[in-house]
Amino acid sequence: GEDVEQSLFLSVREGDSSVINCTYTDSSSTYLYWYKQEPGAGLQLLTYIFSNMDMKQDQRLTVLLNKKDKHLSLRIADTQTGDSAIYFCAAQTWSGGGADGLTFGKGTHLIIQP
Amino acid sequence: GAGVSQTPSNKVTEKGKYVELRCDPISGHTALYWYRQSLGQGPEFLIYFQGTGAADDSGLPNDRFFAVRPEGSVSTLKIQRTERGDSAVYLCASSLGARHNEQFFGPGTRLTVL
C-alpha cells in the first residue's frame, strides 16, 4: 500500500520561508494534499495538487510536485507565528468507485522562532 | 450545517464496552470517510461511504469495528468490546461526491478506553 513520509520537525525564524517536504510511494497517486492541524482544532485543508501539475501557487503557499521522484513540498512565504501547527501531507488514488481514502504522513511540526 | 459535526466530542469508556460515534456530514455531501488518529500519528483511513453503501472498508482493523449510513447522510461508527488500543481521535470527513476530491474534516471524537 501507499506510504507517506515527512520529517517530524521544522524550525524557522519569523519572516523567513518554510519548506516542508514529503515523499510518497504509490506512483498512481492522483491528488496530493497539505492539511494544517492546530492544537485542539480539526484538520484544515490548505491546498492540493493534481498529479499532472508540477506547481501550484495560492497566496503565500507554493506546492511543488516532482512526480518522477515522488516528492512533494510546501513552501510558506513570510512565515508568521500563526503558521505554527502540524502540517500533514496526504496522498490519494482514484479507483473505479471514485476518490479513495487519504493516506497521511505523520505530520511535520512547524516551530516559529521570534 | 456549515461544517462536519461529530458527537460526542469526548468519550471515556471501560475496556470491553460498546461505543457509538456519530458523524453529521456537510449538507449535500454524498461521500463520507472515517479516519482514526493516534497520538503522534497522522490520520489512518478506516472506511468510505458513497451514499448508503460502504465503497471501501479495507481500513477497518478487525471485525469489532463497524459503520453504517442508513439514509445516506448521518453515519455511525460502532466499536464492540473496546480495547485500550482503540483509544484515539476518530475523525469524520465528507466530500461532495465520489468524483470530488476535497475532503472536509470534522473536529473529531476523542475516545479513551480505560
Tab-separated table of C-alpha atoms in Angstrom:
chain	number	residue	atom	x	y	z
A	1	GLY	CA	0.000	0.000	0.000
A	2	GLU	CA	0.874	3.677	-0.084
A	3	ASP	CA	3.456	5.036	2.360
A	4	VAL	CA	3.867	8.775	3.002
A	5	GLU	CA	6.933	10.098	4.831
A	6	GLN	CA	7.662	13.508	6.331
A	7	SER	CA	10.283	14.886	8.661
A	8	LEU	CA	8.864	15.395	12.142
A	9	PHE	CA	10.072	18.910	12.971
A	10	LEU	CA	10.990	22.131	11.178
A	11	SER	CA	12.117	25.285	12.954
A	12	VAL	CA	12.201	28.641	11.135
A	13	ARG	CA	12.502	32.300	12.087
A	14	GLU	CA	9.516	34.578	11.761
A	15	GLY	CA	9.548	36.254	8.352
A	16	ASP	CA	11.614	33.524	6.690
A	17	SER	CA	10.230	30.967	4.241
A	18	SER	CA	9.335	27.482	5.484
A	19	VAL	CA	9.731	24.457	3.237
A	20	ILE	CA	8.088	21.232	4.344
A	21	ASN	CA	8.956	18.104	2.390
A	22	CYS	CA	7.108	14.852	1.800
A	23	THR	CA	7.729	11.658	-0.148
A	24	TYR	CA	5.197	9.058	-1.202
A	25	THR	CA	5.497	5.610	-2.737
A	26	ASP	CA	2.449	4.979	-4.943
A	27	SER	CA	3.070	6.380	-8.418
A	28	SER	CA	-0.660	6.124	-9.185
A	29	SER	CA	-1.495	8.764	-6.566
A	30	THR	CA	-3.825	11.180	-8.299
A	31	TYR	CA	-4.090	14.041	-5.816
A	32	LEU	CA	-1.648	15.199	-3.156
A	33	TYR	CA	-2.736	17.367	-0.267
A	34	TRP	CA	-1.474	19.566	2.502
A	35	TYR	CA	-3.531	19.818	5.681
A	36	LYS	CA	-2.881	22.006	8.732
A	37	GLN	CA	-3.716	20.976	12.289
A	38	GLU	CA	-3.536	23.470	15.141
A	39	PRO	CA	-3.691	22.380	18.803
A	40	GLY	CA	-7.239	21.401	19.734
A	41	ALA	CA	-8.517	22.094	16.226
A	42	GLY	CA	-9.556	19.901	13.336
A	43	LEU	CA	-7.720	19.276	10.100
A	44	GLN	CA	-7.854	22.236	7.747
A	45	LEU	CA	-7.336	21.676	4.026
A	46	LEU	CA	-4.669	24.143	2.884
A	47	THR	CA	-4.136	23.208	-0.724
A	48	TYR	CA	-3.818	20.280	-3.084
A	49	ILE	CA	-2.239	19.497	-6.421
A	50	PHE	CA	-3.321	17.199	-9.209
A	51	SER	CA	-0.687	14.723	-10.323
A	52	ASN	CA	-0.349	16.151	-13.832
A	53	MET	CA	0.791	19.515	-12.433
A	54	ASP	CA	4.234	20.356	-11.117
A	55	MET	CA	3.474	23.604	-9.301
A	56	LYS	CA	0.560	25.374	-7.696
A	57	GLN	CA	0.623	28.767	-6.001
A	58	ASP	CA	-2.004	30.137	-3.659
A	59	GLN	CA	-1.124	33.419	-1.928
A	60	ARG	CA	1.748	32.617	0.497
A	61	LEU	CA	1.653	28.898	-0.306
A	62	THR	CA	3.548	27.205	-3.115
A	63	VAL	CA	3.289	23.472	-3.759
A	64	LEU	CA	5.917	21.728	-5.868
A	65	LEU	CA	5.462	18.193	-7.158
A	66	ASN	CA	8.231	16.047	-8.623
A	67	LYS	CA	6.278	13.061	-9.865
A	68	LYS	CA	9.378	11.199	-11.065
A	69	ASP	CA	10.907	11.277	-7.575
A	70	LYS	CA	7.515	11.108	-5.814
A	71	HIS	CA	8.424	14.214	-3.841
A	72	LEU	CA	6.072	16.956	-2.719
A	73	SER	CA	6.911	20.178	-0.939
A	74	LEU	CA	5.002	23.044	0.647
A	75	ARG	CA	6.636	26.454	0.814
A	76	ILE	CA	5.153	29.075	3.134
A	77	ALA	CA	6.450	32.549	2.364
A	78	ASP	CA	6.938	35.149	5.129
A	79	THR	CA	6.221	32.661	7.927
A	80	GLN	CA	4.172	34.117	10.798
A	81	THR	CA	3.533	32.943	14.352
A	82	GLY	CA	0.028	31.925	13.266
A	83	ASP	CA	1.581	29.367	10.933
A	84	SER	CA	2.766	27.353	13.926
A	85	ALA	CA	0.985	23.998	13.586
A	86	ILE	CA	1.385	20.418	12.407
A	87	TYR	CA	1.357	20.066	8.621
A	88	PHE	CA	0.227	16.780	7.113
A	89	CYS	CA	0.987	15.574	3.631
A	90	ALA	CA	-1.592	13.160	2.189
A	91	ALA	CA	-1.871	11.123	-0.999
A	92	GLN	CA	-4.982	9.828	-2.714
A	93	THR	CA	-5.628	7.400	-5.521
A	94	TRP	CA	-8.792	7.062	-7.568
A	95	SER	CA	-10.264	3.613	-8.041
A	96	GLY	CA	-13.241	2.622	-10.154
A	97	GLY	CA	-15.567	3.766	-7.401
A	98	GLY	CA	-14.115	7.261	-7.194
A	99	ALA	CA	-11.849	9.062	-4.745
A	100	ASP	CA	-10.249	6.686	-2.249
A	101	GLY	CA	-9.434	7.452	1.347
A	102	LEU	CA	-6.369	9.568	2.036
A	103	THR	CA	-3.030	8.166	3.187
A	104	PHE	CA	-1.389	10.620	5.568
A	105	GLY	CA	2.170	11.153	6.713
A	106	LYS	CA	2.929	11.510	10.421
A	107	GLY	CA	2.980	15.296	10.191
A	108	THR	CA	5.673	17.966	10.429
A	109	HIS	CA	5.650	20.227	13.491
A	110	LEU	CA	6.435	23.762	12.273
A	111	ILE	CA	8.057	25.792	15.056
A	112	ILE	CA	8.392	29.548	14.618
A	113	GLN	CA	11.230	31.357	16.359
A	114	PRO	CA	10.737	35.084	17.067
B	1	GLY	CA	-24.908	22.574	8.542
B	2	ALA	CA	-21.897	24.777	7.996
B	3	GLY	CA	-19.365	22.032	8.566
B	4	VAL	CA	-18.916	18.407	9.535
B	5	SER	CA	-20.039	17.800	13.101
B	6	GLN	CA	-19.191	14.870	15.338
B	7	THR	CA	-20.666	13.746	18.634
B	8	PRO	CA	-19.686	13.244	21.322
B	9	SER	CA	-16.529	15.347	21.370
B	10	ASN	CA	-15.118	13.135	24.119
B	11	LYS	CA	-15.995	9.601	25.147
B	12	VAL	CA	-14.499	7.701	28.058
B	13	THR	CA	-15.391	4.037	28.360
B	14	GLU	CA	-14.182	0.894	30.031
B	15	LYS	CA	-12.439	-1.979	28.323
B	16	GLY	CA	-14.964	-4.414	26.887
B	17	LYS	CA	-17.787	-1.896	26.460
B	18	TYR	CA	-19.587	-0.952	23.243
B	19	VAL	CA	-19.427	2.588	21.853
B	20	GLU	CA	-21.078	4.510	19.038
B	21	LEU	CA	-19.611	7.616	17.447
B	22	ARG	CA	-21.734	9.850	15.246
B	23	CYS	CA	-20.889	11.986	12.231
B	24	ASP	CA	-23.080	14.600	10.502
B	25	PRO	CA	-21.568	15.488	7.117
B	26	ILE	CA	-21.884	18.788	5.306
B	27	SER	CA	-25.365	19.049	3.816
B	28	GLY	CA	-25.414	17.728	0.260
B	29	HIS	CA	-22.160	15.777	0.561
B	30	THR	CA	-22.680	12.220	-0.604
B	31	ALA	CA	-19.235	10.816	0.237
B	32	LEU	CA	-18.272	10.228	3.870
B	33	TYR	CA	-14.973	8.975	5.307
B	34	TRP	CA	-13.894	7.759	8.741
B	35	TYR	CA	-10.299	8.017	9.957
B	36	ARG	CA	-8.524	7.281	13.231
B	37	GLN	CA	-5.671	9.397	14.576
B	38	SER	CA	-3.499	8.004	17.346
B	39	LEU	CA	-1.200	10.238	19.381
B	40	GLY	CA	1.738	11.480	17.353
B	41	GLN	CA	0.479	9.908	14.130
B	42	GLY	CA	-1.294	11.043	11.026
B	43	PRO	CA	-4.911	10.056	10.428
B	44	GLU	CA	-5.387	6.469	9.271
B	45	PHE	CA	-8.187	5.632	6.817
B	46	LEU	CA	-10.908	3.279	8.123
B	47	ILE	CA	-13.921	3.262	5.801
B	48	TYR	CA	-15.559	5.261	2.998
B	49	PHE	CA	-19.252	5.552	2.094
B	50	GLN	CA	-20.715	6.697	-1.162
B	51	GLY	CA	-24.380	7.245	-0.379
B	52	THR	CA	-25.644	4.470	1.874
B	53	GLY	CA	-23.155	1.819	0.869
B	54	ALA	CA	-19.617	1.222	2.085
B	55	ALA	CA	-17.466	1.665	-1.029
B	56	ASP	CA	-14.238	0.712	0.750
B	57	ASP	CA	-13.935	-0.753	4.259
B	58	SER	CA	-10.385	-2.023	3.835
B	59	GLY	CA	-9.075	0.166	6.657
B	60	LEU	CA	-11.240	-1.281	9.433
B	61	PRO	CA	-8.733	-3.007	11.759
B	62	ASN	CA	-10.900	-6.001	12.687
B	63	ASP	CA	-14.497	-7.176	12.959
B	64	ARG	CA	-15.069	-5.281	16.210
B	65	PHE	CA	-15.378	-2.151	14.071
B	66	PHE	CA	-18.485	-1.491	12.004
B	67	ALA	CA	-20.030	1.597	10.426
B	68	VAL	CA	-23.413	2.391	8.942
B	69	ARG	CA	-25.004	5.195	6.978
B	70	PRO	CA	-28.600	4.044	6.538
B	71	GLU	CA	-30.080	7.142	4.903
B	72	GLY	CA	-27.014	8.399	3.109
B	73	SER	CA	-26.389	11.296	5.476
B	74	VAL	CA	-25.509	10.705	9.155
B	75	SER	CA	-23.051	7.908	9.835
B	76	THR	CA	-22.355	5.939	12.994
B	77	LEU	CA	-19.080	4.166	13.740
B	78	LYS	CA	-19.624	1.281	16.147
B	79	ILE	CA	-16.906	-0.403	18.182
B	80	GLN	CA	-17.635	-3.591	20.095
B	81	ARG	CA	-15.646	-4.990	23.030
B	82	THR	CA	-13.412	-1.921	23.155
B	83	GLU	CA	-9.722	-2.367	23.923
B	84	ARG	CA	-7.200	0.112	25.329
B	85	GLY	CA	-5.519	0.193	21.923
B	86	ASP	CA	-8.719	1.654	20.427
B	87	SER	CA	-8.029	4.927	22.264
B	88	ALA	CA	-7.574	7.619	19.618
B	89	VAL	CA	-9.296	10.563	17.971
B	90	TYR	CA	-11.853	9.355	15.442
B	91	LEU	CA	-12.236	11.778	12.547
B	92	CYS	CA	-15.005	12.034	10.008
B	93	ALA	CA	-14.733	13.806	6.660
B	94	SER	CA	-17.147	14.432	3.815
B	95	SER	CA	-16.887	15.455	0.187
B	96	LEU	CA	-19.395	16.459	-2.472
B	97	GLY	CA	-19.244	13.075	-4.113
B	98	ALA	CA	-17.073	10.248	-5.328
B	99	ARG	CA	-15.743	12.372	-8.170
B	100	HIS	CA	-14.848	15.286	-5.924
B	101	ASN	CA	-11.535	15.085	-4.200
B	102	GLU	CA	-11.680	17.714	-1.447
B	103	GLN	CA	-12.447	16.196	1.932
B	104	PHE	CA	-13.562	18.427	4.789
B	105	PHE	CA	-12.916	17.152	8.292
B	106	GLY	CA	-14.918	17.383	11.483
B	107	PRO	CA	-13.383	18.170	14.888
B	108	GLY	CA	-13.211	14.505	15.871
B	109	THR	CA	-14.295	12.374	18.817
B	110	ARG	CA	-11.608	11.623	21.378
B	111	LEU	CA	-12.158	8.054	22.586
B	112	THR	CA	-10.422	6.917	25.763
B	113	VAL	CA	-10.678	3.269	26.779
B	114	LEU	CA	-9.694	2.679	30.419
